[in-house]
Amino acid sequence: MTSQDFSLSSGRSLKRSQMSFKTLFSNVMTGIAFACAIIALIPLVALLYYLLINGFARLGPQLFTQLPPPPYQPTSPQFNTGGFGNAFIGTLMTVGIASAISIPFGVFASIFLSEFARDTKLADSINFFTNVLSGVPSIVMGVFAYGAIVLTTKSYSAMAAGVALAVLMLPTIVRTATEALESVPKELRQAAFGLGATNYQTILGVVLPAAIPGIITGVMLGVARAAGETAPVIFTALFNNFWNLDPWKPTATLSALVFNFAGTPYKNWQQLAWSAALVLVALVLIANILSRWITQRKR
Amino acid sequence: MTPNLESALQTDTVFRTDNLDIYYGSFKAVRDVTMEIPKNAITAFIGPSGCGKSTVIRCFNRLNDLIKSFHIDGKIFYKGQDLYASDVDPVEVRRQIGMVFQKPNPFPKSIYDNIAFGPRLLGYKGDMDELVERSIKSAALWDDVKDKLKSLGTDLSGGQQQRLCIARAIAVQPDVILMDEPCAALDPISTLKVEDLLQELKENYTIVIVTHNMQQASRSSDYTAFFNVQANEKGQRTGYIVEYDRTEVIFQSPKHKATQEYVSGRFG
């Protein structure tokens, strides 16, 4: 093609033609993609709407300070009394125990994986088993904790639920923390070694601080997942209608309360279940927002 | 290896290598390095890519130990001590022989903490503020950062970051500073600043610098080693020293044709 051919074709209009096939096709595809995005959001929005409508009515400070009430008829003057303070505390307690177990184990395991065993067969196999562990149904974790702790201590307990949730959180924490540690540039490690830092001084002084935002994100995701799990807690922590702070005694949790109360015919219990579900979702939301906020602030 | 060097070097030699071969696994990366590096001078390593200059410089502070398959044949002496003797602690070696890398690599910490990191490792008991200020001043960075010591070292410009890394290396008061292409990622003005800094630093330190920049070697170094690379029948490329002499000899009257061609820009 010579340059003259170009000068001839330059006379064509540069305006977009609305009716041409490629413009129409492009617009239709954009429309379909937009519609699919909206449809995907519907379940989430509907869920939040339902939770708010049904749970918001009972929301108030007494939810967190009072015990679950006995069943009342809607006509009873006491219909709107009672709360789930014990279950709220119980959820904090079981998740707290789970975090106290899984965070140190998970972070140290990921330090080992990324700093000492990177690209070895051992690391590969540990990663493989971590992935397997993350795919194990949560009820199996519950059975494990039931067999290992409930049967040996002869009591349902927050401790047993904590262990089940810890096993559940572990893969999430190990995977995200390992990723965060491995993404620390090797130049930073060399700089620390070049200054005469030992292996552990390099890891604690440079690598770990640089990876902290990523590690916190992983921990928050693990916590958020553990807080909402029901299957592993219903036959490890069981339930408790009263206040309990002893980790070796049966303990109420929010998820178990939703499970127990939602299916009853009592209207005031059903309402408490809605409110507990709303609080649970709020907890998960807060954990996610916190982790995002920490990650972004550090960058 | 060059007679006129030896008399000058005998008194104050910092490094002496003796038939040094460097391997990664069975691959011989560098062969037959025999050289002496004099005290309080700037010694430049030049040569085409892959000739092993960085590999050699990283042997001087045992940074290659971090690579599992690495090993050497031959000897490296640092002030008469065998650097690779079995009772030598690489951590101790790196405290006396500092390093500045090709890519500026400040820690994601404050400027102050970047400098104080090394001294804290050593358990420095003196006035930390004073040490930080002195180190930053010797790296000619004080006027740039004196009002923002608490801000992140990673927020500085590339040239400032590299001077911060030099200040960080100085803060542990090493004997030697190794520089692995310290200006490769810098603009010309920052490069000139670092070169000026080198001249000041050589009063107190021995400097070994790897550079791709021929002008830099001729402008700022006292001695220059020219490395080249040779492929064997299996295609493995092994680096070696072609010529090592005073910088003006290397650049004005080199003995080898390859050196002449390289410094005049005809290959590499």
PDB file of C-alpha atoms in Angstrom, chain A:
ATOM      1  CA  MET A   1       0.000   0.000   0.000  1.00  0.00           C
ATOM      2  CA  THR A   2       1.440   3.337  -0.916  1.00  0.00           C
ATOM      3  CA  SER A   3       1.050   6.567   0.977  1.00  0.00           C
ATOM      4  CA  GLN A   4      -1.432   7.767  -1.588  1.00  0.00           C
ATOM      5  CA  ASP A   5      -3.893   5.026  -0.599  1.00  0.00           C
ATOM      6  CA  PHE A   6      -3.854   6.412   2.917  1.00  0.00           C
ATOM      7  CA  SER A   7      -4.516   9.948   1.797  1.00  0.00           C
ATOM      8  CA  LEU A   8      -7.519   8.728  -0.184  1.00  0.00           C
ATOM      9  CA  SER A   9      -9.059   6.832   2.709  1.00  0.00           C
ATOM     10  CA  SER A  10      -8.559   9.747   5.096  1.00  0.00           C
ATOM     11  CA  GLY A  11     -11.622  11.326   3.531  1.00  0.00           C
ATOM     12  CA  ARG A  12     -13.885   8.857   5.415  1.00  0.00           C
ATOM     13  CA  SER A  13     -15.969  10.222   8.289  1.00  0.00           C
ATOM     14  CA  LEU A  14     -14.587   9.723  11.806  1.00  0.00           C
ATOM     15  CA  LYS A  15     -18.047   9.976  13.428  1.00  0.00           C
ATOM     16  CA  ARG A  16     -19.453   7.009  15.302  1.00  0.00           C
ATOM     17  CA  SER A  17     -22.359   5.398  13.522  1.00  0.00           C
ATOM     18  CA  GLN A  18     -25.046   4.435  16.077  1.00  0.00           C
ATOM     19  CA  MET A  19     -26.589   1.838  13.795  1.00  0.00           C
ATOM     20  CA  SER A  20     -23.458  -0.052  12.756  1.00  0.00           C
ATOM     21  CA  PHE A  21     -23.223  -3.680  13.844  1.00  0.00           C
ATOM     22  CA  LYS A  22     -20.152  -3.243  16.020  1.00  0.00           C
ATOM     23  CA  THR A  23     -21.668  -0.333  17.955  1.00  0.00           C
ATOM     24  CA  LEU A  24     -24.931  -2.189  18.514  1.00  0.00           C
ATOM     25  CA  PHE A  25     -23.134  -5.358  19.567  1.00  0.00           C
ATOM     26  CA  SER A  26     -20.949  -3.428  21.992  1.00  0.00           C
ATOM     27  CA  ASN A  27     -23.916  -1.663  23.574  1.00  0.00           C
ATOM     28  CA  VAL A  28     -25.948  -4.857  23.924  1.00  0.00           C
ATOM     29  CA  MET A  29     -23.048  -6.704  25.562  1.00  0.00           C
ATOM     30  CA  THR A  30     -22.489  -3.839  28.007  1.00  0.00           C
ATOM     31  CA  GLY A  31     -26.167  -3.963  28.872  1.00  0.00           C
ATOM     32  CA  ILE A  32     -26.102  -7.730  29.488  1.00  0.00           C
ATOM     33  CA  ALA A  33     -23.017  -7.474  31.684  1.00  0.00           C
ATOM     34  CA  PHE A  34     -24.655  -4.681  33.692  1.00  0.00           C
ATOM     35  CA  ALA A  35     -27.853  -6.700  34.140  1.00  0.00           C
ATOM     36  CA  CYS A  36     -25.896  -9.736  35.334  1.00  0.00           C
ATOM     37  CA  ALA A  37     -24.022  -7.619  37.859  1.00  0.00           C
ATOM     38  CA  ILE A  38     -27.331  -6.315  39.221  1.00  0.00           C
ATOM     39  CA  ILE A  39     -28.841  -9.816  39.391  1.00  0.00           C
ATOM     40  CA  ALA A  40     -25.779 -11.043  41.299  1.00  0.00           C
ATOM     41  CA  LEU A  41     -26.298  -8.291  43.850  1.00  0.00           C
ATOM     42  CA  ILE A  42     -29.991  -9.100  44.417  1.00  0.00           C
ATOM     43  CA  PRO A  43     -29.471 -11.938  46.936  1.00  0.00           C
ATOM     44  CA  LEU A  44     -27.127  -9.817  49.042  1.00  0.00           C
ATOM     45  CA  VAL A  45     -29.405  -6.800  49.011  1.00  0.00           C
ATOM     46  CA  ALA A  46     -32.472  -8.952  49.702  1.00  0.00           C
ATOM     47  CA  LEU A  47     -30.715 -10.657  52.576  1.00  0.00           C
ATOM     48  CA  LEU A  48     -29.670  -7.383  54.165  1.00  0.00           C
ATOM     49  CA  TYR A  49     -33.179  -5.968  53.611  1.00  0.00           C
ATOM     50  CA  TYR A  50     -34.839  -8.960  55.276  1.00  0.00           C
ATOM     51  CA  LEU A  51     -32.407  -8.880  58.176  1.00  0.00           C
ATOM     52  CA  LEU A  52     -32.925  -5.165  58.710  1.00  0.00           C
ATOM     53  CA  ILE A  53     -36.729  -5.354  58.455  1.00  0.00           C
ATOM     54  CA  ASN A  54     -37.030  -8.289  60.826  1.00  0.00           C
ATOM     55  CA  GLY A  55     -34.091  -7.739  63.121  1.00  0.00           C
ATOM     56  CA  PHE A  56     -34.095  -3.991  63.513  1.00  0.00           C
ATOM     57  CA  ALA A  57     -37.333  -3.844  65.508  1.00  0.00           C
ATOM     58  CA  ARG A  58     -35.806  -5.502  68.540  1.00  0.00           C
ATOM     59  CA  LEU A  59     -32.387  -3.858  68.239  1.00  0.00           C
ATOM     60  CA  GLY A  60     -31.410  -2.071  71.439  1.00  0.00           C
ATOM     61  CA  PRO A  61     -28.993  -2.159  74.356  1.00  0.00           C
ATOM     62  CA  GLN A  62     -31.085  -4.706  76.264  1.00  0.00           C
ATOM     63  CA  LEU A  63     -30.186  -7.299  73.626  1.00  0.00           C
ATOM     64  CA  PHE A  64     -26.630  -7.279  74.907  1.00  0.00           C
ATOM     65  CA  THR A  65     -27.377  -7.072  78.625  1.00  0.00           C
ATOM     66  CA  GLN A  66     -30.284  -9.512  79.133  1.00  0.00           C
ATOM     67  CA  LEU A  67     -30.750 -13.262  78.988  1.00  0.00           C
ATOM     68  CA  PRO A  68     -33.067 -15.004  76.510  1.00  0.00           C
ATOM     69  CA  PRO A  69     -36.652 -14.777  77.762  1.00  0.00           C
ATOM     70  CA  PRO A  70     -39.125 -17.631  78.100  1.00  0.00           C
ATOM     71  CA  PRO A  71     -41.658 -17.938  75.243  1.00  0.00           C
ATOM     72  CA  TYR A  72     -44.298 -15.182  75.419  1.00  0.00           C
ATOM     73  CA  GLN A  73     -47.474 -14.598  73.448  1.00  0.00           C
ATOM     74  CA  PRO A  74     -47.484 -11.438  71.295  1.00  0.00           C
ATOM     75  CA  THR A  75     -50.248 -10.113  73.572  1.00  0.00           C
ATOM     76  CA  SER A  76     -48.077 -10.417  76.674  1.00  0.00           C
ATOM     77  CA  PRO A  77     -46.710  -7.141  78.082  1.00  0.00           C
ATOM     78  CA  GLN A  78     -43.313  -8.861  78.376  1.00  0.00           C
ATOM     79  CA  PHE A  79     -43.240  -9.804  74.681  1.00  0.00           C
ATOM     80  CA  ASN A  80     -40.457  -7.365  73.854  1.00  0.00           C
ATOM     81  CA  THR A  81     -38.192  -8.137  76.841  1.00  0.00           C
ATOM     82  CA  GLY A  82     -35.069 -10.214  77.021  1.00  0.00           C
ATOM     83  CA  GLY A  83     -31.934 -10.395  74.870  1.00  0.00           C
ATOM     84  CA  PHE A  84     -29.000 -12.582  74.015  1.00  0.00           C
ATOM     85  CA  GLY A  85     -26.185 -11.031  76.069  1.00  0.00           C
ATOM     86  CA  ASN A  86     -24.914 -14.481  77.056  1.00  0.00           C
ATOM     87  CA  ALA A  87     -24.743 -15.609  73.425  1.00  0.00           C
ATOM     88  CA  PHE A  88     -22.951 -12.417  72.391  1.00  0.00           C
ATOM     89  CA  ILE A  89     -20.355 -12.919  75.130  1.00  0.00           C
ATOM     90  CA  GLY A  90     -20.171 -16.604  74.189  1.00  0.00           C
ATOM     91  CA  THR A  91     -19.418 -15.806  70.545  1.00  0.00           C
ATOM     92  CA  LEU A  92     -16.698 -13.356  71.604  1.00  0.00           C
ATOM     93  CA  MET A  93     -15.318 -16.021  73.943  1.00  0.00           C
ATOM     94  CA  THR A  94     -15.257 -18.915  71.459  1.00  0.00           C
ATOM     95  CA  VAL A  95     -13.831 -16.736  68.681  1.00  0.00           C
ATOM     96  CA  GLY A  96     -11.323 -15.300  71.169  1.00  0.00           C
ATOM     97  CA  ILE A  97     -10.152 -18.794  72.159  1.00  0.00           C
ATOM     98  CA  ALA A  98      -9.978 -19.796  68.494  1.00  0.00           C
ATOM     99  CA  SER A  99      -7.918 -16.690  67.668  1.00  0.00           C
ATOM    100  CA  ALA A 100      -5.569 -17.217  70.607  1.00  0.00           C
ATOM    101  CA  ILE A 101      -4.840 -20.706  69.279  1.00  0.00           C
ATOM    102  CA  SER A 102      -4.832 -20.184  65.527  1.00  0.00           C
ATOM    103  CA  ILE A 103      -3.133 -16.777  65.142  1.00  0.00           C
ATOM    104  CA  PRO A 104       0.228 -17.692  66.733  1.00  0.00           C
ATOM    105  CA  PHE A 105       0.248 -21.135  65.107  1.00  0.00           C
ATOM    106  CA  GLY A 106      -0.809 -19.767  61.733  1.00  0.00           C
ATOM    107  CA  VAL A 107       1.628 -16.839  61.675  1.00  0.00           C
ATOM    108  CA  PHE A 108       4.573 -18.944  62.797  1.00  0.00           C
ATOM    109  CA  ALA A 109       3.677 -21.630  60.284  1.00  0.00           C
ATOM    110  CA  SER A 110       3.610 -19.063  57.504  1.00  0.00           C
ATOM    111  CA  ILE A 111       6.954 -17.630  58.656  1.00  0.00           C
ATOM    112  CA  PHE A 112       8.352 -21.134  58.369  1.00  0.00           C
ATOM    113  CA  LEU A 113       6.765 -21.642  54.951  1.00  0.00           C
ATOM    114  CA  SER A 114       7.909 -18.363  53.434  1.00  0.00           C
ATOM    115  CA  GLU A 115      11.257 -17.782  55.159  1.00  0.00           C
ATOM    116  CA  PHE A 116      12.754 -21.174  55.843  1.00  0.00           C
ATOM    117  CA  ALA A 117      11.117 -23.720  53.589  1.00  0.00           C
ATOM    118  CA  ARG A 118      10.242 -21.684  50.511  1.00  0.00           C
ATOM    119  CA  ASP A 119      10.308 -23.726  47.281  1.00  0.00           C
ATOM    120  CA  THR A 120      11.035 -26.970  49.111  1.00  0.00           C
ATOM    121  CA  LYS A 121       9.058 -30.206  48.871  1.00  0.00           C
ATOM    122  CA  LEU A 122       8.151 -29.845  52.537  1.00  0.00           C
ATOM    123  CA  ALA A 123       6.562 -26.431  51.887  1.00  0.00           C
ATOM    124  CA  ASP A 124       4.690 -27.823  48.896  1.00  0.00           C
ATOM    125  CA  SER A 125       3.228 -30.646  50.923  1.00  0.00           C
ATOM    126  CA  ILE A 126       2.321 -28.355  53.842  1.00  0.00           C
ATOM    127  CA  ASN A 127       0.583 -26.018  51.383  1.00  0.00           C
ATOM    128  CA  PHE A 128      -1.258 -28.982  49.907  1.00  0.00           C
ATOM    129  CA  PHE A 129      -2.524 -30.119  53.307  1.00  0.00           C
ATOM    130  CA  THR A 130      -3.473 -26.560  54.212  1.00  0.00           C
ATOM    131  CA  ASN A 131      -5.617 -26.435  51.093  1.00  0.00           C
ATOM    132  CA  VAL A 132      -7.173 -29.792  51.958  1.00  0.00           C
ATOM    133  CA  LEU A 133      -7.879 -28.526  55.467  1.00  0.00           C
ATOM    134  CA  SER A 134      -9.614 -25.416  54.107  1.00  0.00           C
ATOM    135  CA  GLY A 135     -11.904 -27.647  52.043  1.00  0.00           C
ATOM    136  CA  VAL A 136     -12.933 -29.877  54.955  1.00  0.00           C
ATOM    137  CA  PRO A 137     -16.617 -29.220  55.825  1.00  0.00           C
ATOM    138  CA  SER A 138     -16.936 -27.276  59.043  1.00  0.00           C
ATOM    139  CA  ILE A 139     -19.097 -29.933  60.663  1.00  0.00           C
ATOM    140  CA  VAL A 140     -16.144 -32.317  60.445  1.00  0.00           C
ATOM    141  CA  MET A 141     -14.109 -29.844  62.508  1.00  0.00           C
ATOM    142  CA  GLY A 142     -16.924 -29.977  65.028  1.00  0.00           C
ATOM    143  CA  VAL A 143     -16.878 -33.792  65.119  1.00  0.00           C
ATOM    144  CA  PHE A 144     -13.111 -33.662  65.605  1.00  0.00           C
ATOM    145  CA  ALA A 145     -13.362 -31.242  68.538  1.00  0.00           C
ATOM    146  CA  TYR A 146     -16.279 -33.258  69.944  1.00  0.00           C
ATOM    147  CA  GLY A 147     -14.195 -36.418  69.921  1.00  0.00           C
ATOM    148  CA  ALA A 148     -10.976 -34.799  71.062  1.00  0.00           C
ATOM    149  CA  ILE A 149     -12.257 -32.475  73.794  1.00  0.00           C
ATOM    150  CA  VAL A 150     -15.942 -32.922  74.627  1.00  0.00           C
ATOM    151  CA  LEU A 151     -15.574 -36.679  75.104  1.00  0.00           C
ATOM    152  CA  THR A 152     -12.307 -36.475  77.055  1.00  0.00           C
ATOM    153  CA  THR A 153     -13.395 -33.630  79.359  1.00  0.00           C
ATOM    154  CA  LYS A 154     -16.918 -35.089  79.551  1.00  0.00           C
ATOM    155  CA  SER A 155     -18.486 -31.660  79.046  1.00  0.00           C
ATOM    156  CA  TYR A 156     -19.569 -29.439  76.183  1.00  0.00           C
ATOM    157  CA  SER A 157     -17.489 -26.283  76.431  1.00  0.00           C
ATOM    158  CA  ALA A 158     -16.456 -22.997  74.815  1.00  0.00           C
ATOM    159  CA  MET A 159     -12.958 -24.479  74.744  1.00  0.00           C
ATOM    160  CA  ALA A 160     -14.081 -27.317  72.478  1.00  0.00           C
ATOM    161  CA  ALA A 161     -15.818 -24.859  70.156  1.00  0.00           C
ATOM    162  CA  GLY A 162     -12.690 -22.663  70.225  1.00  0.00           C
ATOM    163  CA  VAL A 163     -10.555 -25.596  69.095  1.00  0.00           C
ATOM    164  CA  ALA A 164     -12.982 -26.469  66.288  1.00  0.00           C
ATOM    165  CA  LEU A 165     -13.048 -22.849  65.081  1.00  0.00           C
ATOM    166  CA  ALA A 166      -9.248 -22.587  65.402  1.00  0.00           C
ATOM    167  CA  VAL A 167      -8.805 -25.516  63.016  1.00  0.00           C
ATOM    168  CA  LEU A 168     -11.289 -23.800  60.726  1.00  0.00           C
ATOM    169  CA  MET A 169      -9.433 -20.452  60.800  1.00  0.00           C
ATOM    170  CA  LEU A 170      -5.957 -21.910  60.461  1.00  0.00           C
ATOM    171  CA  PRO A 171      -5.862 -22.439  56.664  1.00  0.00           C
ATOM    172  CA  THR A 172      -7.168 -18.929  55.949  1.00  0.00           C
ATOM    173  CA  ILE A 173      -4.550 -17.382  58.221  1.00  0.00           C
ATOM    174  CA  VAL A 174      -1.679 -19.537  56.945  1.00  0.00           C
ATOM    175  CA  ARG A 175      -2.507 -18.883  53.325  1.00  0.00           C
ATOM    176  CA  THR A 176      -2.947 -15.109  53.520  1.00  0.00           C
ATOM    177  CA  ALA A 177      -0.010 -14.630  55.909  1.00  0.00           C
ATOM    178  CA  THR A 178       2.298 -16.728  53.719  1.00  0.00           C
ATOM    179  CA  GLU A 179       1.253 -14.696  50.696  1.00  0.00           C
ATOM    180  CA  ALA A 180       1.866 -11.448  52.578  1.00  0.00           C
ATOM    181  CA  LEU A 181       5.311 -12.582  53.752  1.00  0.00           C
ATOM    182  CA  GLU A 182       6.335 -13.864  50.344  1.00  0.00           C
ATOM    183  CA  SER A 183       5.374 -10.593  48.698  1.00  0.00           C
ATOM    184  CA  VAL A 184       7.929  -8.703  50.817  1.00  0.00           C
ATOM    185  CA  PRO A 185      10.659  -7.879  48.258  1.00  0.00           C
ATOM    186  CA  LYS A 186      13.862  -9.889  48.618  1.00  0.00           C
ATOM    187  CA  GLU A 187      15.812  -6.627  48.377  1.00  0.00           C
ATOM    188  CA  LEU A 188      14.579  -5.734  51.865  1.00  0.00           C
ATOM    189  CA  ARG A 189      15.854  -9.018  53.248  1.00  0.00           C
ATOM    190  CA  GLN A 190      19.213  -8.471  51.553  1.00  0.00           C
ATOM    191  CA  ALA A 191      19.415  -4.961  52.991  1.00  0.00           C
ATOM    192  CA  ALA A 192      18.898  -6.317  56.496  1.00  0.00           C
ATOM    193  CA  PHE A 193      21.367  -9.173  55.996  1.00  0.00           C
ATOM    194  CA  GLY A 194      23.827  -6.682  54.515  1.00  0.00           C
ATOM    195  CA  LEU A 195      23.695  -4.698  57.753  1.00  0.00           C
ATOM    196  CA  GLY A 196      24.638  -7.775  59.721  1.00  0.00           C
ATOM    197  CA  ALA A 197      21.168  -8.804  60.862  1.00  0.00           C
ATOM    198  CA  THR A 198      20.714 -12.442  61.830  1.00  0.00           C
ATOM    199  CA  ASN A 199      17.932 -14.498  60.324  1.00  0.00           C
ATOM    200  CA  TYR A 200      15.469 -13.830  63.121  1.00  0.00           C
ATOM    201  CA  GLN A 201      16.402 -10.117  63.334  1.00  0.00           C
ATOM    202  CA  THR A 202      15.653  -9.824  59.631  1.00  0.00           C
ATOM    203  CA  ILE A 203      12.309 -11.574  59.988  1.00  0.00           C
ATOM    204  CA  LEU A 204      11.122  -9.817  63.151  1.00  0.00           C
ATOM    205  CA  GLY A 205      12.633  -6.415  62.349  1.00  0.00           C
ATOM    206  CA  VAL A 206      11.934  -6.047  58.647  1.00  0.00           C
ATOM    207  CA  VAL A 207       9.920  -8.803  56.967  1.00  0.00           C
ATOM    208  CA  LEU A 208       7.138  -9.201  59.539  1.00  0.00           C
ATOM    209  CA  PRO A 209       6.463  -5.432  59.939  1.00  0.00           C
ATOM    210  CA  ALA A 210       6.331  -5.056  56.158  1.00  0.00           C
ATOM    211  CA  ALA A 211       3.826  -7.932  55.913  1.00  0.00           C
ATOM    212  CA  ILE A 212       1.635  -6.936  58.882  1.00  0.00           C
ATOM    213  CA  PRO A 213      -1.245  -5.386  56.856  1.00  0.00           C
ATOM    214  CA  GLY A 214      -1.635  -8.550  54.815  1.00  0.00           C
ATOM    215  CA  ILE A 215      -1.420 -10.750  57.892  1.00  0.00           C
ATOM    216  CA  ILE A 216      -4.083  -8.691  59.683  1.00  0.00           C
ATOM    217  CA  THR A 217      -6.370  -8.999  56.671  1.00  0.00           C
ATOM    218  CA  GLY A 218      -6.008 -12.769  56.809  1.00  0.00           C
ATOM    219  CA  VAL A 219      -6.677 -12.866  60.532  1.00  0.00           C
ATOM    220  CA  MET A 220      -9.782 -10.683  60.160  1.00  0.00           C
ATOM    221  CA  LEU A 221     -11.154 -12.882  57.380  1.00  0.00           C
ATOM    222  CA  GLY A 222     -10.532 -15.934  59.544  1.00  0.00           C
ATOM    223  CA  VAL A 223     -12.242 -14.307  62.531  1.00  0.00           C
ATOM    224  CA  ALA A 224     -15.204 -13.239  60.417  1.00  0.00           C
ATOM    225  CA  ARG A 225     -15.649 -16.744  59.068  1.00  0.00           C
ATOM    226  CA  ALA A 226     -15.320 -18.379  62.489  1.00  0.00           C
ATOM    227  CA  ALA A 227     -17.807 -15.998  64.129  1.00  0.00           C
ATOM    228  CA  GLY A 228     -20.608 -17.068  61.803  1.00  0.00           C
ATOM    229  CA  GLU A 229     -20.011 -20.824  61.815  1.00  0.00           C
ATOM    230  CA  THR A 230     -22.826 -22.846  63.326  1.00  0.00           C
ATOM    231  CA  ALA A 231     -22.150 -26.507  62.615  1.00  0.00           C
ATOM    232  CA  PRO A 232     -18.922 -26.785  64.639  1.00  0.00           C
ATOM    233  CA  VAL A 233     -20.351 -24.990  67.692  1.00  0.00           C
ATOM    234  CA  ILE A 234     -23.749 -26.655  68.148  1.00  0.00           C
ATOM    235  CA  PHE A 235     -22.284 -29.921  69.381  1.00  0.00           C
ATOM    236  CA  THR A 236     -19.115 -28.556  70.991  1.00  0.00           C
ATOM    237  CA  ALA A 237     -20.259 -25.460  72.892  1.00  0.00           C
ATOM    238  CA  LEU A 238     -23.887 -26.699  72.787  1.00  0.00           C
ATOM    239  CA  PHE A 239     -25.944 -23.869  74.315  1.00  0.00           C
ATOM    240  CA  ASN A 240     -26.597 -22.267  77.649  1.00  0.00           C
ATOM    241  CA  ASN A 241     -29.609 -20.273  78.746  1.00  0.00           C
ATOM    242  CA  PHE A 242     -27.608 -18.452  81.407  1.00  0.00           C
ATOM    243  CA  TRP A 243     -24.508 -16.334  81.730  1.00  0.00           C
ATOM    244  CA  ASN A 244     -21.291 -18.313  81.513  1.00  0.00           C
ATOM    245  CA  LEU A 245     -17.690 -17.144  81.478  1.00  0.00           C
ATOM    246  CA  ASP A 246     -16.113 -20.512  82.262  1.00  0.00           C
ATOM    247  CA  PRO A 247     -14.445 -21.804  79.077  1.00  0.00           C
ATOM    248  CA  TRP A 248     -14.915 -25.395  80.252  1.00  0.00           C
ATOM    249  CA  LYS A 249     -18.736 -25.142  80.546  1.00  0.00           C
ATOM    250  CA  PRO A 250     -21.440 -25.248  77.848  1.00  0.00           C
ATOM    251  CA  THR A 251     -21.755 -21.807  76.298  1.00  0.00           C
ATOM    252  CA  ALA A 252     -24.332 -20.011  74.172  1.00  0.00           C
ATOM    253  CA  THR A 253     -23.254 -18.495  70.857  1.00  0.00           C
ATOM    254  CA  LEU A 254     -25.096 -16.214  68.437  1.00  0.00           C
ATOM    255  CA  SER A 255     -25.069 -18.724  65.605  1.00  0.00           C
ATOM    256  CA  ALA A 256     -26.366 -21.520  67.842  1.00  0.00           C
ATOM    257  CA  LEU A 257     -29.048 -19.123  69.143  1.00  0.00           C
ATOM    258  CA  VAL A 258     -30.219 -18.420  65.599  1.00  0.00           C
ATOM    259  CA  PHE A 259     -30.273 -22.153  64.923  1.00  0.00           C
ATOM    260  CA  ASN A 260     -32.189 -22.953  68.128  1.00  0.00           C
ATOM    261  CA  PHE A 261     -34.661 -20.056  68.131  1.00  0.00           C
ATOM    262  CA  ALA A 262     -35.473 -19.544  64.460  1.00  0.00           C
ATOM    263  CA  GLY A 263     -37.185 -22.911  64.173  1.00  0.00           C
ATOM    264  CA  THR A 264     -39.426 -22.536  67.232  1.00  0.00           C
ATOM    265  CA  PRO A 265     -43.104 -21.517  66.978  1.00  0.00           C
ATOM    266  CA  TYR A 266     -42.601 -18.715  69.542  1.00  0.00           C
ATOM    267  CA  LYS A 267     -42.784 -15.283  67.945  1.00  0.00           C
ATOM    268  CA  ASN A 268     -40.531 -13.540  70.486  1.00  0.00           C
ATOM    269  CA  TRP A 269     -37.813 -16.210  70.027  1.00  0.00           C
ATOM    270  CA  GLN A 270     -38.062 -15.879  66.244  1.00  0.00           C
ATOM    271  CA  GLN A 271     -37.568 -12.146  66.566  1.00  0.00           C
ATOM    272  CA  LEU A 272     -34.503 -12.667  68.772  1.00  0.00           C
ATOM    273  CA  ALA A 273     -33.093 -15.012  66.119  1.00  0.00           C
ATOM    274  CA  TRP A 274     -33.533 -12.302  63.468  1.00  0.00           C
ATOM    275  CA  SER A 275     -31.792  -9.760  65.653  1.00  0.00           C
ATOM    276  CA  ALA A 276     -28.962 -12.203  66.442  1.00  0.00           C
ATOM    277  CA  ALA A 277     -28.511 -12.830  62.709  1.00  0.00           C
ATOM    278  CA  LEU A 278     -28.346  -9.084  62.123  1.00  0.00           C
ATOM    279  CA  VAL A 279     -25.716  -8.678  64.849  1.00  0.00           C
ATOM    280  CA  LEU A 280     -23.686 -11.549  63.374  1.00  0.00           C
ATOM    281  CA  VAL A 281     -23.712 -10.016  59.908  1.00  0.00           C
ATOM    282  CA  ALA A 282     -22.758  -6.659  61.426  1.00  0.00           C
ATOM    283  CA  LEU A 283     -19.813  -8.300  63.219  1.00  0.00           C
ATOM    284  CA  VAL A 284     -18.586  -9.874  59.974  1.00  0.00           C
ATOM    285  CA  LEU A 285     -19.042  -6.580  58.153  1.00  0.00           C
ATOM    286  CA  ILE A 286     -17.089  -4.688  60.818  1.00  0.00           C
ATOM    287  CA  ALA A 287     -14.244  -7.218  60.678  1.00  0.00           C
ATOM    288  CA  ASN A 288     -14.033  -6.860  56.893  1.00  0.00           C
ATOM    289  CA  ILE A 289     -14.125  -3.068  56.997  1.00  0.00           C
ATOM    290  CA  LEU A 290     -11.485  -2.977  59.738  1.00  0.00           C
ATOM    291  CA  SER A 291      -9.142  -5.209  57.753  1.00  0.00           C
ATOM    292  CA  ARG A 292      -9.595  -3.081  54.627  1.00  0.00           C
ATOM    293  CA  TRP A 293      -9.001   0.069  56.592  1.00  0.00           C
ATOM    294  CA  ILE A 294      -5.822  -1.272  58.187  1.00  0.00           C
ATOM    295  CA  THR A 295      -4.468  -2.469  54.831  1.00  0.00           C
ATOM    296  CA  GLN A 296      -5.118   0.828  53.117  1.00  0.00           C
ATOM    297  CA  ARG A 297      -3.791   2.993  55.930  1.00  0.00           C
ATOM    298  CA  LYS A 298      -0.471   1.129  55.904  1.00  0.00           C
ATOM    299  CA  ARG A 299       0.112   1.570  52.194  1.00  0.00           C
TER     300      ARG A 299
END
